[in-house]
Coordinates of C-alpha atoms in Angstrom, one line a residue:
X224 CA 101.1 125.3 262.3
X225 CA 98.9 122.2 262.9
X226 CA 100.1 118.7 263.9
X227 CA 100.3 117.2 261.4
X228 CA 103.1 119.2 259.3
X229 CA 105.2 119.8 262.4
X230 CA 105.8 116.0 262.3
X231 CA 106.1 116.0 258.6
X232 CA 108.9 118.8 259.4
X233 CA 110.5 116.6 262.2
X234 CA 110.9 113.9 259.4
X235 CA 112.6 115.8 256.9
X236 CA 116.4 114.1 256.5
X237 CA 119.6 116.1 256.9
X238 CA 120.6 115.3 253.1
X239 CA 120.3 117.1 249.9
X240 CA 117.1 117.0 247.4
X241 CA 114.2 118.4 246.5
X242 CA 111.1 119.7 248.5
X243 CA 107.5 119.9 246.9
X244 CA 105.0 122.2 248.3
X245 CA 101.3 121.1 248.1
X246 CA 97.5 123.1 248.8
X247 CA 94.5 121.4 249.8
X248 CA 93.4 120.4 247.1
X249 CA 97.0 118.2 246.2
X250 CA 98.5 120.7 243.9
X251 CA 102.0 121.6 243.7
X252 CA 102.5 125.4 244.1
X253 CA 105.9 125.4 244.7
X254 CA 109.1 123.3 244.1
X255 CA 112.6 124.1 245.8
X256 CA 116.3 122.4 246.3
X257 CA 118.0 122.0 248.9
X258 CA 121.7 120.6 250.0
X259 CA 120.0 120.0 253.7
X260 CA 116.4 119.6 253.1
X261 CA 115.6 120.1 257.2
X262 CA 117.3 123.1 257.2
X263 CA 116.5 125.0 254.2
X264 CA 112.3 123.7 254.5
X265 CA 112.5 124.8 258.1
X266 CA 113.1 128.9 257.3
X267 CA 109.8 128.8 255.5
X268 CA 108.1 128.2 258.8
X269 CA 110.2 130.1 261.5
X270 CA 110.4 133.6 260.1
X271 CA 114.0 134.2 260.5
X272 CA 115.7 134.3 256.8
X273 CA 113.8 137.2 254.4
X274 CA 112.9 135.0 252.1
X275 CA 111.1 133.0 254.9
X276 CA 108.7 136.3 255.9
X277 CA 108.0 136.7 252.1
X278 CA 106.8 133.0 251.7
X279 CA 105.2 133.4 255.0
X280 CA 102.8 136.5 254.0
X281 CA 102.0 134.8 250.2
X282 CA 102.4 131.2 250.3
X283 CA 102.3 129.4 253.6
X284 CA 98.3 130.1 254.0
X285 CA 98.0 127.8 251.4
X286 CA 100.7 125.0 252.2
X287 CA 98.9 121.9 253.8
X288 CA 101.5 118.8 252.8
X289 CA 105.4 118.9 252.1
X290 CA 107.0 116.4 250.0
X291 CA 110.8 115.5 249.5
X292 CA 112.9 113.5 247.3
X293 CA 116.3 112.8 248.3
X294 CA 119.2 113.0 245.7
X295 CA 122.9 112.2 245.6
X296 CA 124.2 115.6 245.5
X297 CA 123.0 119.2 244.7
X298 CA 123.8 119.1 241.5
X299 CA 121.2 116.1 240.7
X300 CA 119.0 118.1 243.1
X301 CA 119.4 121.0 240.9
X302 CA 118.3 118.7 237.7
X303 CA 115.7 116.9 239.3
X304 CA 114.2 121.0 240.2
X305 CA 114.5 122.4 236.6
X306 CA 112.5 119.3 235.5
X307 CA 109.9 119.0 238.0
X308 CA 109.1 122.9 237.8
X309 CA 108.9 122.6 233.7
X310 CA 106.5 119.4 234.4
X311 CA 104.3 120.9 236.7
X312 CA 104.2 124.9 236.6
X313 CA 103.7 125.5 240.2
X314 CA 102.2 128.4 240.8
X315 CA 104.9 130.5 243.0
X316 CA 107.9 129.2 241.3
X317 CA 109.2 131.5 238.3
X318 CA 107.3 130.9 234.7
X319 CA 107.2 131.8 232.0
X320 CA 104.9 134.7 230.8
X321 CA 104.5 133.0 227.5
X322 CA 105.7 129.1 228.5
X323 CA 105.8 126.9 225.5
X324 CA 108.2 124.0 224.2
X325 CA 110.5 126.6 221.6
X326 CA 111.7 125.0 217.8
X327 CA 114.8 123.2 217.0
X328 CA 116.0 122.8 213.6
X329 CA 117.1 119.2 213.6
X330 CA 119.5 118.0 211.2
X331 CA 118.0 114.3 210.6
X332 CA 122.0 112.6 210.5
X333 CA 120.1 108.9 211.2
X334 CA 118.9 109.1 207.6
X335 CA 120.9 108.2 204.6
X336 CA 120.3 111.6 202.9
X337 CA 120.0 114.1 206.0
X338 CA 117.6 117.3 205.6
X339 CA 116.8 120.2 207.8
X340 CA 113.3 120.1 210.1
X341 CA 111.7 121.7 212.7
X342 CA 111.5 119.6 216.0
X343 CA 110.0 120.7 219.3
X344 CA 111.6 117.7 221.3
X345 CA 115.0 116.4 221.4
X346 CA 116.6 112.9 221.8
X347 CA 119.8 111.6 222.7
X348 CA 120.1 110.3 219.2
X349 CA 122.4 110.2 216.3
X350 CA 120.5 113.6 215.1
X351 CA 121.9 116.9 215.9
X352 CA 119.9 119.7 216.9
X353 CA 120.3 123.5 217.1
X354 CA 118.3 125.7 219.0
X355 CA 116.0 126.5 220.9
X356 CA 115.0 129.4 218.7
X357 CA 113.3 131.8 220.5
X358 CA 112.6 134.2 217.1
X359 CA 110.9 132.2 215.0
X360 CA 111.1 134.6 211.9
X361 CA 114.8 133.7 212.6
X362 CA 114.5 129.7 212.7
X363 CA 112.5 130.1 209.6
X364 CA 114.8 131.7 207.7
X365 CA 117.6 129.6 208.3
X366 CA 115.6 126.3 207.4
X367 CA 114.5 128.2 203.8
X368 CA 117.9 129.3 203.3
X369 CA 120.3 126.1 204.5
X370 CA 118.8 123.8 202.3
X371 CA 118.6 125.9 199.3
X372 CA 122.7 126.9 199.6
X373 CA 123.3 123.5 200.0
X374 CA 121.0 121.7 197.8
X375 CA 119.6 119.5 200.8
X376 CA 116.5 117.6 200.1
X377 CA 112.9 118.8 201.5
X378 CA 110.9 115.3 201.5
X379 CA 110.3 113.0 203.6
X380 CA 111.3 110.5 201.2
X381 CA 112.5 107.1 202.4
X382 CA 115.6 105.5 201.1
X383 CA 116.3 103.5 199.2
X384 CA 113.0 104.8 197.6
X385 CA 110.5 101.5 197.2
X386 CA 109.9 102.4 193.3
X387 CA 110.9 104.6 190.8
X388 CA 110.2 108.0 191.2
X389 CA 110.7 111.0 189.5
X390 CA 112.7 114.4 190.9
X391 CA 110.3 116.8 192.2
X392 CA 110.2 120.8 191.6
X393 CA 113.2 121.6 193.7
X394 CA 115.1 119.5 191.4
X395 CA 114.0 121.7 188.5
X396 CA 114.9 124.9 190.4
X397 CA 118.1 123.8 191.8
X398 CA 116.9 123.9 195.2
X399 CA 117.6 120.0 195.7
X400 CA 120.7 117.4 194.0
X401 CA 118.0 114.9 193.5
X402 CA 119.2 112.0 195.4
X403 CA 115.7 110.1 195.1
X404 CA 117.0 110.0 191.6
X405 CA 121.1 109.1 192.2
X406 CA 121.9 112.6 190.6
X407 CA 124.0 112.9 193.4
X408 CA 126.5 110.7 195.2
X409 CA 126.3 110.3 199.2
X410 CA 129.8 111.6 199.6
X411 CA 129.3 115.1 197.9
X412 CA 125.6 115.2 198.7
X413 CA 126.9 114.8 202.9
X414 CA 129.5 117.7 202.1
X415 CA 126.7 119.9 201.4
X416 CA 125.2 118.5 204.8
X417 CA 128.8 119.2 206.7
X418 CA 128.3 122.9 205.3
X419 CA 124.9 122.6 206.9
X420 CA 126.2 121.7 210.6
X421 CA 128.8 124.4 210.1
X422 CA 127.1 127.5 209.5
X423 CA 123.9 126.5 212.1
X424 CA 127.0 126.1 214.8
X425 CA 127.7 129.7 213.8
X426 CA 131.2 129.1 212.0
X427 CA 130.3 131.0 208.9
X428 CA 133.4 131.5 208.0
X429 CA 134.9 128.3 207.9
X430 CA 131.9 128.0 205.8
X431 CA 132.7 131.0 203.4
X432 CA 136.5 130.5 203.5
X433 CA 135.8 126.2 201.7
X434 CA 133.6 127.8 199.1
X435 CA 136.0 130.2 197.9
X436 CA 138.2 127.6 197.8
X437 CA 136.1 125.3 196.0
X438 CA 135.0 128.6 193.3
X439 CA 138.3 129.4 192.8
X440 CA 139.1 125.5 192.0
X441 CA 136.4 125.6 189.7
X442 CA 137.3 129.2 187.6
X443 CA 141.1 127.5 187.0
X444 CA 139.6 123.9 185.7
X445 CA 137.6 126.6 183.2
X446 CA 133.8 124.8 185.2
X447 CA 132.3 128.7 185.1
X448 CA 129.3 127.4 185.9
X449 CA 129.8 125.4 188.9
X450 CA 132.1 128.4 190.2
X451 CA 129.2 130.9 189.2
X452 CA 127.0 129.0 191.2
X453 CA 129.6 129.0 194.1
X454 CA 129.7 132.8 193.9
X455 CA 126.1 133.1 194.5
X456 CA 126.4 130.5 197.5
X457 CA 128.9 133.1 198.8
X458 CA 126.9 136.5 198.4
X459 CA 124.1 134.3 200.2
X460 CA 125.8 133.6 203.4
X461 CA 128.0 137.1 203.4
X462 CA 124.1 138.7 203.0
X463 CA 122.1 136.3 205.6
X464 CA 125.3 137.2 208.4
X465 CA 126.3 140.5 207.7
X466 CA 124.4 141.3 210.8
X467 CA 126.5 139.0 212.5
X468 CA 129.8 140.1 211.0
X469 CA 129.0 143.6 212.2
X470 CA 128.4 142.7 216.1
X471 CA 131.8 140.5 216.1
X472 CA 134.0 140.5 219.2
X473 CA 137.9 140.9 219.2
X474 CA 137.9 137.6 220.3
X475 CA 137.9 135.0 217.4
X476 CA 137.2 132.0 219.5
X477 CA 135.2 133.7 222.0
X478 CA 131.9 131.3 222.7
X479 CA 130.3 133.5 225.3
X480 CA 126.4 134.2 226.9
X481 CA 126.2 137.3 228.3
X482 CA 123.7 137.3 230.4
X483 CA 121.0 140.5 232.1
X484 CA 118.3 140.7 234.5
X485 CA 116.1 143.6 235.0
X486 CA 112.9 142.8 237.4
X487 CA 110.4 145.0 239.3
X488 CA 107.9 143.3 242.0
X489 CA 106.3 140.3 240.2
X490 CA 107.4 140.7 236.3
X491 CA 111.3 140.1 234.9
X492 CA 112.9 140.1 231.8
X493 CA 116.4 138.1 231.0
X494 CA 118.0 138.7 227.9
X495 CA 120.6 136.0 227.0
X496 CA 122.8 137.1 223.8
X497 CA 125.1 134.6 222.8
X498 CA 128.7 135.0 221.1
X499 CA 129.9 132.2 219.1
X500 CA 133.2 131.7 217.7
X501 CA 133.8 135.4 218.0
X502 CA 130.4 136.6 216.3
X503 CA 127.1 137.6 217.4
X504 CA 125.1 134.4 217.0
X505 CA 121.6 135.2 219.2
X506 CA 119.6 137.3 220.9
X507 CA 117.0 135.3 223.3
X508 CA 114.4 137.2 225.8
X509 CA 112.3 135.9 227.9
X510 CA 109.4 137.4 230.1
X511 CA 108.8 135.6 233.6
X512 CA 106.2 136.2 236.2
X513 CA 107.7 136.3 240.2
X514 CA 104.8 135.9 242.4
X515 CA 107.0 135.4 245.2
X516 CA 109.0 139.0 244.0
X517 CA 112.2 137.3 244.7
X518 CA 115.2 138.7 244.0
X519 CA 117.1 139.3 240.9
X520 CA 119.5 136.4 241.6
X521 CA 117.1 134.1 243.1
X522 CA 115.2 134.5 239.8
X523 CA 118.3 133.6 237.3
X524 CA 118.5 130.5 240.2
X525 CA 115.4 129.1 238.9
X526 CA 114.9 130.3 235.5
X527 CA 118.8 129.5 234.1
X528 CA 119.0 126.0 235.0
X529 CA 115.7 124.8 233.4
X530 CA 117.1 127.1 230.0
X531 CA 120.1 124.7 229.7
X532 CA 118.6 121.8 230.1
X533 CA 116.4 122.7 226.9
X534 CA 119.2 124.0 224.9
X535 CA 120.9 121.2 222.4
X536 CA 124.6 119.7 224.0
X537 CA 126.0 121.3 220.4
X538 CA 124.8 125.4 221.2
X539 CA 126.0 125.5 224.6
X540 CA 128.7 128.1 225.5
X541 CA 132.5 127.8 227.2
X542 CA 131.7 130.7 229.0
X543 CA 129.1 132.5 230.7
X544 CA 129.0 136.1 231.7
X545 CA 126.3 137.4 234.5
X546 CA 125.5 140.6 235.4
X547 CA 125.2 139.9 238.9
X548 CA 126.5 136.9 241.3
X549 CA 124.2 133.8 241.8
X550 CA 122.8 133.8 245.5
X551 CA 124.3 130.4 246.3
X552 CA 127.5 128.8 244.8
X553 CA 128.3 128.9 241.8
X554 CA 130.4 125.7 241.5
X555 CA 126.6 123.6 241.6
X556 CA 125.6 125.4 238.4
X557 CA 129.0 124.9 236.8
X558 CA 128.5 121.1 237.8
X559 CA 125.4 121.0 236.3
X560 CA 126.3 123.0 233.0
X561 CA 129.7 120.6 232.4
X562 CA 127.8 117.1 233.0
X563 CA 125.7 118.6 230.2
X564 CA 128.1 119.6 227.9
X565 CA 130.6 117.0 228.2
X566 CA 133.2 120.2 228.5
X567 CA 134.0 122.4 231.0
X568 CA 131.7 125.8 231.3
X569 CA 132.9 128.5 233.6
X570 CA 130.5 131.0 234.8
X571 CA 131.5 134.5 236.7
X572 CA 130.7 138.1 236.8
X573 CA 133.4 139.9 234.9
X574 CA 134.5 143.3 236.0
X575 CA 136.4 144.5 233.2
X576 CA 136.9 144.5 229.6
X577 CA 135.0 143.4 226.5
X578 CA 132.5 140.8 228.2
X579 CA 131.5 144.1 230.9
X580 CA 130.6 146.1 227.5
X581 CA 128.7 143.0 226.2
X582 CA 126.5 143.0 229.7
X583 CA 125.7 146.1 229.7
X584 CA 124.0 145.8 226.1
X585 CA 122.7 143.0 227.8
X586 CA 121.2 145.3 230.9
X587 CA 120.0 147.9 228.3
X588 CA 117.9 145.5 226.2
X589 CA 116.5 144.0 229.5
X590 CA 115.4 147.4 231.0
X591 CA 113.7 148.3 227.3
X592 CA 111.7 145.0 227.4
X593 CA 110.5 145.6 230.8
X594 CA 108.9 148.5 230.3
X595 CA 107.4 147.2 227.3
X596 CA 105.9 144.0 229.1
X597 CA 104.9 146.7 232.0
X598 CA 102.8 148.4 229.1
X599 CA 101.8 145.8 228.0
X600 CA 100.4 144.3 231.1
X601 CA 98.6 147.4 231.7
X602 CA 96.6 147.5 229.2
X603 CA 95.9 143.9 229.9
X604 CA 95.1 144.9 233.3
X605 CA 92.9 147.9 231.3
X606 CA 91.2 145.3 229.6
X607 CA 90.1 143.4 232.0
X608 CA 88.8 146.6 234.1
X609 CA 86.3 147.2 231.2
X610 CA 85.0 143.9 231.7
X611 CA 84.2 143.7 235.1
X612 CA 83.0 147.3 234.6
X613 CA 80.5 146.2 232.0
X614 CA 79.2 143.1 234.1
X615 CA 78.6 145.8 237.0
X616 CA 76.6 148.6 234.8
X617 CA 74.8 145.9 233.1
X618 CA 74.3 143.9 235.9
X619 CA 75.1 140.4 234.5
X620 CA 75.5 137.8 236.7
X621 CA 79.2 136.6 235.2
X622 CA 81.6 138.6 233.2
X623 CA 81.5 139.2 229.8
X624 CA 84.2 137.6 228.5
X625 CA 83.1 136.3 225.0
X626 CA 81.1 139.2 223.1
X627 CA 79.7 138.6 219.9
X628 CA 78.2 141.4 218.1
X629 CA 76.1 141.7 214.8
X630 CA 75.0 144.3 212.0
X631 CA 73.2 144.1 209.1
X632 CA 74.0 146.2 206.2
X633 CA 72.3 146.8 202.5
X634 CA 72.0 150.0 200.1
X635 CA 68.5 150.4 199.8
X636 CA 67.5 147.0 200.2
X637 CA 69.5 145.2 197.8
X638 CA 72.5 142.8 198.4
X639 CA 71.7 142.6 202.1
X640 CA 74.4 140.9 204.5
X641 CA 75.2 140.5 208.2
X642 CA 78.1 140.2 210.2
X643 CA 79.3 138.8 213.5
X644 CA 82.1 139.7 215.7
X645 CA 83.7 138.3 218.7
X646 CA 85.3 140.1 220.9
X647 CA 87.1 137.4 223.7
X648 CA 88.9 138.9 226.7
X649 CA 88.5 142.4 225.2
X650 CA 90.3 141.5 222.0
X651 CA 88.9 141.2 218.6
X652 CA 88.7 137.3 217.9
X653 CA 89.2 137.6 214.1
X654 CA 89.4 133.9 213.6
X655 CA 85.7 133.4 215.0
X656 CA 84.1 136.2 212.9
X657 CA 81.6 135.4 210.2
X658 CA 79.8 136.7 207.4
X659 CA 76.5 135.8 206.3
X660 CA 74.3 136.2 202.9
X661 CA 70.6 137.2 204.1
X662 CA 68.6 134.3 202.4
X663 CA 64.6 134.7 203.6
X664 CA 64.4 138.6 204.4
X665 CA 63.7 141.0 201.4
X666 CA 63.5 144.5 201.2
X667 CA 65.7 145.7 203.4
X668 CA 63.4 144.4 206.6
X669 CA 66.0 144.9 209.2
X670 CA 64.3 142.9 212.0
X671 CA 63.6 139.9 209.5
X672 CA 67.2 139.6 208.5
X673 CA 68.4 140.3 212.3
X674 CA 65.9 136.9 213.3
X675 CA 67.3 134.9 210.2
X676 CA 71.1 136.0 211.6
X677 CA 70.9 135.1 215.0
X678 CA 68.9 132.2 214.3
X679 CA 71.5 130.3 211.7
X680 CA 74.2 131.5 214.3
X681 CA 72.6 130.0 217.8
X682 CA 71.9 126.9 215.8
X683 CA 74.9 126.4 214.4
X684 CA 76.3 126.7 218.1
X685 CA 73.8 124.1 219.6
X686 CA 74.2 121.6 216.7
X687 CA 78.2 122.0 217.2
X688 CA 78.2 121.8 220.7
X689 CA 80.5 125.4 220.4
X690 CA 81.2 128.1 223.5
X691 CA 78.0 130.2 223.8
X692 CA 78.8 134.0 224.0
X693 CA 78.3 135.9 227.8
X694 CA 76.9 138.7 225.8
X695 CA 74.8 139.5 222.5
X696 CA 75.2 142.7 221.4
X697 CA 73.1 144.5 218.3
X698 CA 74.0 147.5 216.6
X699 CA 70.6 149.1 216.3
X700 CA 67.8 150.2 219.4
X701 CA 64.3 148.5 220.8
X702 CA 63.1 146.9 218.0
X703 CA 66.5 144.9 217.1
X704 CA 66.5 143.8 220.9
X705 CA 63.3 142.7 220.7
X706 CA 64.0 140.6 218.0
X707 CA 67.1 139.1 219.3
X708 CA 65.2 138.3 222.7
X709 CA 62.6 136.4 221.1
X710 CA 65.1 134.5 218.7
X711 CA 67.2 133.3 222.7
X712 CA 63.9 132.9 224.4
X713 CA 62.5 130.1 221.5
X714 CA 65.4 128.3 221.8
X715 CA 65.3 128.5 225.3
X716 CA 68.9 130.4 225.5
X717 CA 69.4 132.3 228.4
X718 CA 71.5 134.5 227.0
X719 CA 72.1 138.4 228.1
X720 CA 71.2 140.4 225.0
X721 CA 71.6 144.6 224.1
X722 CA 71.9 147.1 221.8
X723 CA 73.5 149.6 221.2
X724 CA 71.8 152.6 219.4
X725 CA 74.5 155.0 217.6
X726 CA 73.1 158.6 217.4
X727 CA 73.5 158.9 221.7
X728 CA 75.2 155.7 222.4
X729 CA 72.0 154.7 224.3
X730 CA 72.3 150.8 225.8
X731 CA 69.0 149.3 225.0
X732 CA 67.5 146.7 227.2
X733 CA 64.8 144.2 226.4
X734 CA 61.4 144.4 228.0
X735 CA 60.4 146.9 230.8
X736 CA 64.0 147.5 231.7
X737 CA 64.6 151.1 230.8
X738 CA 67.7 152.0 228.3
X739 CA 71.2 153.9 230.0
X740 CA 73.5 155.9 228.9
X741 CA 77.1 155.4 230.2
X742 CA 79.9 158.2 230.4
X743 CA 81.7 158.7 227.1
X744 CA 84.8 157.8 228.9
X745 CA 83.8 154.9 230.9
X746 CA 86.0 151.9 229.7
X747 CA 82.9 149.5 229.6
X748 CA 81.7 151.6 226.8
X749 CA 84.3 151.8 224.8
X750 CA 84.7 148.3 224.6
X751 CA 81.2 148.2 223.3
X752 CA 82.0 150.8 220.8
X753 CA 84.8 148.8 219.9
X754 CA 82.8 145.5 219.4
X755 CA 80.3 147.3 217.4
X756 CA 81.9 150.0 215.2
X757 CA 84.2 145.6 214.1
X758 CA 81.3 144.1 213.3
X759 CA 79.7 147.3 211.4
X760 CA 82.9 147.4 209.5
X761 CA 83.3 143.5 208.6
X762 CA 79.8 144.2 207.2
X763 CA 80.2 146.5 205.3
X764 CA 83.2 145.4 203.5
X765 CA 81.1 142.3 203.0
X766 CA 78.1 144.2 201.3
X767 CA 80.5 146.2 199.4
X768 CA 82.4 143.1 197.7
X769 CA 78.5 141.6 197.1
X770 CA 77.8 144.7 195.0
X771 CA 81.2 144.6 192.8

């Protein structure tokens, strides 16, 4: 340990906080709480805890500057961690596989006529929001279904509008009450908006139970069209939570997360299912990378508090259920989740009874999504073996990440097309394919219409200032190559171009360099096989559709 950090370590106070770890270069890798900050920074450096000799083998090569920042108690420590590790993304701290900002629906109550949208942020506002969603297929529905049982408006229409307007097409499909227009007053329209709150809070059936009510109000005043379209506000909600009706608890007024674990070396799952008011509101998952493989409940330490914070003050629980005990206290996390809430959250590891039945469907979908995100990282890992095994039998001085291939296809000379493909990380880029129209060459002249391709494409690029591939690849032998060698070298690209001739899956090579043929299993070949069997397809769909 040089000088330097052993008087930074000498410095550290005897009070609780927040420790930042930093490289050479002034990132933060890693960010910790502590309720003694010169104790708990200190076992990183000695080698006496476990967790110490773990950090010491992976991290501490690379630490070259603490940082602290002293807080009132653990609990703001605690806080002041979640937000600083969501900021910053060190590297060793738990993230996120797939880390994003998740929707909320946000029910816009600061407006006279409230309506349903989809928000990524929220504010401590007169809004209400619901959410995160981690399914957005889910979210989705919901905001296409709420409004349209409730006849909420879907504008962004200020009121009082500034000139007349006229009810839009939701009007006309009673999908909206028109308040643009006054067809509604604000009283009824903001029952429909109480509905609203009700069933996104998961209390469908205080939802169901007011419009029975209200139908059967409606059949004995002889209004059989208001109670008709009562009944079919009914079979909507019994239809869009029947799932839920069929996962409810004994429990009417349970308002439980359950939550699991499952973790092997540096890749977890947790899997957060969520009862509300007895029912089975959510099912959340998340996939986190560990590069510091700590354990299970060091993970949930780190991941759990940083969930909460994100979730909306109106979605979170009374209770929560873990599978296994927090490595420190718990009563700093409980802390933390009341002061949030505004109500008192308890959080244990029950033993018995229905909330041990609900963690274990907890554990079981947690051990399935491992194994899928361990399949799934292997053939990412597969992926990226074919890469580097393509740089090495090509010899390219960088590795090919961005492939772009191109065919040209006709039927005896007529209607002839091209294609291009990109292939980026291994994976088909569909959204950067194109298709092109062979304007100059006639006759079916190959070469011609392979030098008018690559020409319009590589111009394009330079004139767009766009990302250059690593690799050209041609579906055809010498005399394509050739072609597309001359095409890079007059625009003074130097860009690494083959082909790839079909009958023996020969790799052709520009100039004096003589041609190869790679084993039929090697993975480098089979992603060239890939890239060009796409771009022979795309083109000849495309000649296809030119003929019809």
């Amino acid at each position: 340990m040089f000088e330097g950090m052993q008087n930074r370590l000498q410095n550290l106070p005897a009070k609780p906080g927040v420790y930042l770890m930093k490289n050479s270069k002034d990132e933060i890798i890693y960010v910790g709480k502590a309720k003694f900050l010169n104790k708990r920074v200190r076992t990183y450096f000695d080698g006496k805890e476990k967790f110490g000799h773990r950090a010491a083998s992976l991290m501490l090569p690379h630490i070259t500057d603490i940082e602290w920042i002293i807080t009132e108690n653990e609990a703001e420590a605690l806080i002041l961690e979640a937000n600083l590790i969501t900021k910053h993304q060190p590297y060793y701290n738990v993230r996120q596989k797939d880390d994003k900002h998740y929707p909320y629906l946000m029910l816009t109550m600061q407006e006279k006529f409230p309506r349903l949208k989809i928000t990524r942020q929220t504010k401590d506002d007169k809004n209400l929001y619901f959410g995160p969603f981690t399914n957005s297929y889910y979210m989705r529905t919901i905001l296409e279904l709420v409004p349209r049982l409730f006849h909420l408006r879907e504008c962004n229409l200020k009121f009082p509008p500034k000139k007349n307007v006229r009810p839009c097409l939701n009007f006309h499909i009673d999908r909206c009450a028109a308040p643009c227009v006054k067809n509604v007053s604000e009283k009824n329209y903001m029952r429909g908006v109480q509905s609203a709150k009700l069933l996104l809070e998961g209390k469908s059936n205080e939802v169901l139970a007011e419009l029975e009510d209200e139908m059967l109000d409606a059949s004995a005043e002889m209004r059989f069209e208001d109670a008709s379209k009562l009944r079919d506000q009914i079979h909507a909600v019994h239809s869009a939570f029947a799932k839920q009706k069929a996962d409810q608890a004994n429990d009417a007024d349970l308002n439980l997360d359950v939550i699991a674990i499952c973790r092997t070396k540096k890749l977890a799952t947790v899997v957060i299912i969520e009862y509300r008011n007895g029912i089975l509101f959510d099912r959340r998952h998340f996939h986190l990378e560990c590069c510091l493989e700590q354990e299970a409940a060091e993970v949930l330490e780190e991941f759990l508090p940083r969930w909460y914070l994100s979730v909306s003050k109106e979605n979170l629980p009374r209770e929560i259920a873990l599978e296994i005990p927090l490595s420190e206290e718990l009563d700093v996390f409980e802390e933390l989740l009341t002061s949030i809430a505004g109500h008192k959250i308890e959080v244990g590891v029950p033993q018995r009874g229905d909330k041990l039945g609900f963690l274990r469907i907890a554990k079981a979908n947690a051990e399935m999504l491992l194994v899928e995100l361990q399949a799934k990282s292997a053939k990412y890992d597969e992926m990226n073996r074919s890469i580097f095994e393509l740089q090495k039998e090509l010899n390219l001085k960088s590795p090919p990440f961005c492939i772009e291939c191109f065919d040209v296809s006709h039927l005896g000379g007529t209607e002839p097309v091209a294609s291009m493909v990109r292939f980026v990380n291994g994976h088909p880029s569909k959204g950067d394919y194109r298709k092109y129209k062979i304007k100059t060459a006639t006759g079916g002249d190959d070469y011609a219409s392979m030098r008018e391709v690559l020409t319009r494409r590589l111009t394009r690029l330079k004139a767009e200032n766009g990302l250059f591939p690593d690799l050209l690849v041609v579906d055809g032998g010498k005399g394509q190559v050739e072609v597309a060698f001359a095409v890079l070298k007059e625009m003074n690209l130097a860009i690494p171009v083959i082909g790839l001739a079909e009958r023996l899956e020969e790799i052709v090579f520009p100039g004096e360099r003589p041609s190869i043929l790679l084993k039929r299993r090697s993975s480098a070949l089979q992603l060239l096989q890939r890239a060009r069997n796409e771009a022979h397809r795309f083109a000849l769909k495309f000649q296809r559709k030119r003929r019809s």
